[in-house]
Amino acid sequence: MTITKAMGIFLVGSVLLHFTVIINADWLQAQDANRAATTRWEYKIVDHLSGTSQIQKALETAPDEGWEIVGTVSETANVGSFRVRKGDSSGSLSVRTHVSLICKRPKP
């Protein structure tokens, strides 16, 4: 049996087309798997905690509810009044710190 040039080109073309379809199918399956693996997140801010006990309680309970703490924000402010008179200084001044926790967990 003799293979003509046209038959050879047809056979090579068929083989290449077959491999192209297989490669594209594998690529599409990989893309679908990547899309499925993308996690959607839910976020929560536990705001204005003051005092060690409140902060510690929030840090301990967040993981029990599935939350991962990913950041903190703290704000320090002077609270109170302080008056200076000639020869006399009276009043009170205290520092108050507020802490916010930034949490995330996978969406159900």
PDB file of C-alpha atoms in Angstrom:
ATOM      1  CA  MET A   1       0.000   0.000   0.000  1.00  0.00           C
ATOM      2  CA  THR A   2       1.376   3.342  -0.950  1.00  0.00           C
ATOM      3  CA  ILE A   3       0.677   6.409   1.089  1.00  0.00           C
ATOM      4  CA  THR A   4       0.313   9.456  -1.002  1.00  0.00           C
ATOM      5  CA  LYS A   5       1.443  12.863   0.129  1.00  0.00           C
ATOM      6  CA  ALA A   6      -2.180  13.949   0.642  1.00  0.00           C
ATOM      7  CA  MET A   7      -2.924  10.892   2.816  1.00  0.00           C
ATOM      8  CA  GLY A   8       0.203  11.565   4.885  1.00  0.00           C
ATOM      9  CA  ILE A   9      -0.793  15.169   5.464  1.00  0.00           C
ATOM     10  CA  PHE A  10      -4.309  14.029   6.393  1.00  0.00           C
ATOM     11  CA  LEU A  11      -2.985  11.459   8.898  1.00  0.00           C
ATOM     12  CA  VAL A  12      -0.564  13.913  10.515  1.00  0.00           C
ATOM     13  CA  GLY A  13      -3.305  16.549  10.675  1.00  0.00           C
ATOM     14  CA  SER A  14      -5.729  14.083  12.266  1.00  0.00           C
ATOM     15  CA  VAL A  15      -3.212  13.071  14.925  1.00  0.00           C
ATOM     16  CA  LEU A  16      -2.391  16.706  15.745  1.00  0.00           C
ATOM     17  CA  LEU A  17      -6.085  17.598  15.946  1.00  0.00           C
ATOM     18  CA  HIS A  18      -6.697  14.638  18.277  1.00  0.00           C
ATOM     19  CA  PHE A  19      -3.889  15.699  20.647  1.00  0.00           C
ATOM     20  CA  THR A  20      -5.069  19.318  20.559  1.00  0.00           C
ATOM     21  CA  VAL A  21      -8.569  18.269  21.645  1.00  0.00           C
ATOM     22  CA  ILE A  22      -7.159  16.119  24.479  1.00  0.00           C
ATOM     23  CA  ILE A  23      -4.844  18.900  25.679  1.00  0.00           C
ATOM     24  CA  ASN A  24      -7.667  21.468  25.592  1.00  0.00           C
ATOM     25  CA  ALA A  25      -9.986  19.131  27.516  1.00  0.00           C
ATOM     26  CA  ASP A  26      -7.340  18.641  30.220  1.00  0.00           C
ATOM     27  CA  TRP A  27      -6.733  22.389  30.388  1.00  0.00           C
ATOM     28  CA  LEU A  28     -10.463  23.090  30.804  1.00  0.00           C
ATOM     29  CA  GLN A  29     -10.718  20.506  33.585  1.00  0.00           C
ATOM     30  CA  ALA A  30      -7.769  22.129  35.367  1.00  0.00           C
ATOM     31  CA  GLN A  31      -9.424  25.546  35.057  1.00  0.00           C
ATOM     32  CA  ASP A  32     -12.665  24.179  36.570  1.00  0.00           C
ATOM     33  CA  ALA A  33     -10.694  22.641  39.437  1.00  0.00           C
ATOM     34  CA  ASN A  34      -8.969  25.985  40.095  1.00  0.00           C
ATOM     35  CA  ARG A  35     -12.312  27.793  40.147  1.00  0.00           C
ATOM     36  CA  ALA A  36     -13.713  25.266  42.608  1.00  0.00           C
ATOM     37  CA  ALA A  37     -10.644  25.629  44.835  1.00  0.00           C
ATOM     38  CA  THR A  38     -11.059  29.412  45.114  1.00  0.00           C
ATOM     39  CA  THR A  39     -12.329  30.148  48.601  1.00  0.00           C
ATOM     40  CA  ARG A  40     -14.886  32.867  49.272  1.00  0.00           C
ATOM     41  CA  TRP A  41     -14.376  34.642  52.597  1.00  0.00           C
ATOM     42  CA  GLU A  42     -16.697  36.175  55.155  1.00  0.00           C
ATOM     43  CA  TYR A  43     -15.280  39.006  57.267  1.00  0.00           C
ATOM     44  CA  LYS A  44     -16.101  40.300  60.734  1.00  0.00           C
ATOM     45  CA  ILE A  45     -14.756  43.135  62.882  1.00  0.00           C
ATOM     46  CA  VAL A  46     -14.877  42.749  66.651  1.00  0.00           C
ATOM     47  CA  ASP A  47     -14.826  46.404  67.573  1.00  0.00           C
ATOM     48  CA  HIS A  48     -13.807  48.605  70.508  1.00  0.00           C
ATOM     49  CA  LEU A  49     -12.518  46.133  73.019  1.00  0.00           C
ATOM     50  CA  SER A  50     -10.983  47.729  76.061  1.00  0.00           C
ATOM     51  CA  GLY A  51      -9.320  45.959  78.912  1.00  0.00           C
ATOM     52  CA  THR A  52      -7.254  42.828  78.890  1.00  0.00           C
ATOM     53  CA  SER A  53     -10.126  40.497  79.814  1.00  0.00           C
ATOM     54  CA  GLN A  54     -12.328  41.587  76.871  1.00  0.00           C
ATOM     55  CA  ILE A  55      -9.472  41.266  74.408  1.00  0.00           C
ATOM     56  CA  GLN A  56      -8.429  37.875  75.768  1.00  0.00           C
ATOM     57  CA  LYS A  57     -12.018  36.578  75.650  1.00  0.00           C
ATOM     58  CA  ALA A  58     -12.402  37.683  72.018  1.00  0.00           C
ATOM     59  CA  LEU A  59      -9.076  36.075  71.071  1.00  0.00           C
ATOM     60  CA  GLU A  60     -10.092  32.786  72.701  1.00  0.00           C
ATOM     61  CA  THR A  61     -13.674  32.568  71.376  1.00  0.00           C
ATOM     62  CA  ALA A  62     -13.084  33.633  67.755  1.00  0.00           C
ATOM     63  CA  PRO A  63     -11.401  30.347  66.665  1.00  0.00           C
ATOM     64  CA  ASP A  64     -14.152  28.308  68.362  1.00  0.00           C
ATOM     65  CA  GLU A  65     -16.636  29.934  65.969  1.00  0.00           C
ATOM     66  CA  GLY A  66     -14.409  29.275  62.941  1.00  0.00           C
ATOM     67  CA  TRP A  67     -12.941  32.783  62.725  1.00  0.00           C
ATOM     68  CA  GLU A  68      -9.282  33.372  61.937  1.00  0.00           C
ATOM     69  CA  ILE A  69      -7.852  36.633  63.276  1.00  0.00           C
ATOM     70  CA  VAL A  70      -6.025  38.298  60.391  1.00  0.00           C
ATOM     71  CA  GLY A  71      -5.359  41.765  61.778  1.00  0.00           C
ATOM     72  CA  THR A  72      -5.694  44.191  64.651  1.00  0.00           C
ATOM     73  CA  VAL A  73      -6.268  47.905  64.938  1.00  0.00           C
ATOM     74  CA  SER A  74      -5.631  49.809  68.144  1.00  0.00           C
ATOM     75  CA  GLU A  75      -6.404  53.366  69.081  1.00  0.00           C
ATOM     76  CA  THR A  76      -5.049  55.140  72.127  1.00  0.00           C
ATOM     77  CA  ALA A  77      -6.642  58.322  73.450  1.00  0.00           C
ATOM     78  CA  ASN A  78      -6.166  60.594  76.423  1.00  0.00           C
ATOM     79  CA  VAL A  79      -9.324  60.827  78.497  1.00  0.00           C
ATOM     80  CA  GLY A  80     -10.065  63.286  81.283  1.00  0.00           C
ATOM     81  CA  SER A  81      -9.114  66.817  82.151  1.00  0.00           C
ATOM     82  CA  PHE A  82      -6.025  68.333  83.599  1.00  0.00           C
ATOM     83  CA  ARG A  83      -5.872  71.894  84.792  1.00  0.00           C
ATOM     84  CA  VAL A  84      -2.720  73.752  85.679  1.00  0.00           C
ATOM     85  CA  ARG A  85      -2.954  76.805  87.919  1.00  0.00           C
ATOM     86  CA  LYS A  86      -0.171  78.867  89.321  1.00  0.00           C
ATOM     87  CA  GLY A  87       1.526  76.667  91.870  1.00  0.00           C
ATOM     88  CA  ASP A  88      -1.205  74.037  91.687  1.00  0.00           C
ATOM     89  CA  SER A  89      -1.844  71.225  89.279  1.00  0.00           C
ATOM     90  CA  SER A  90      -5.012  69.271  89.696  1.00  0.00           C
ATOM     91  CA  GLY A  91      -7.184  66.995  87.665  1.00  0.00           C
ATOM     92  CA  SER A  92      -6.908  63.570  86.201  1.00  0.00           C
ATOM     93  CA  LEU A  93      -5.745  62.276  82.911  1.00  0.00           C
ATOM     94  CA  SER A  94      -5.860  58.674  81.818  1.00  0.00           C
ATOM     95  CA  VAL A  95      -5.039  56.812  78.668  1.00  0.00           C
ATOM     96  CA  ARG A  96      -7.662  54.557  77.139  1.00  0.00           C
ATOM     97  CA  THR A  97      -6.892  51.998  74.466  1.00  0.00           C
ATOM     98  CA  HIS A  98      -9.490  50.462  72.162  1.00  0.00           C
ATOM     99  CA  VAL A  99      -8.691  47.376  70.122  1.00  0.00           C
ATOM    100  CA  SER A 100     -10.501  46.010  67.075  1.00  0.00           C
ATOM    101  CA  LEU A 101      -9.912  42.523  65.702  1.00  0.00           C
ATOM    102  CA  ILE A 102     -10.301  41.773  61.999  1.00  0.00           C
ATOM    103  CA  CYS A 103     -11.439  38.187  61.405  1.00  0.00           C
ATOM    104  CA  LYS A 104     -12.231  36.007  58.397  1.00  0.00           C
ATOM    105  CA  ARG A 105     -13.615  32.530  57.764  1.00  0.00           C
ATOM    106  CA  PRO A 106     -14.669  30.580  54.679  1.00  0.00           C
ATOM    107  CA  LYS A 107     -18.219  31.258  53.549  1.00  0.00           C
ATOM    108  CA  PRO A 108     -20.469  28.242  53.999  1.00  0.00           C
TER     109      PRO A 108
END
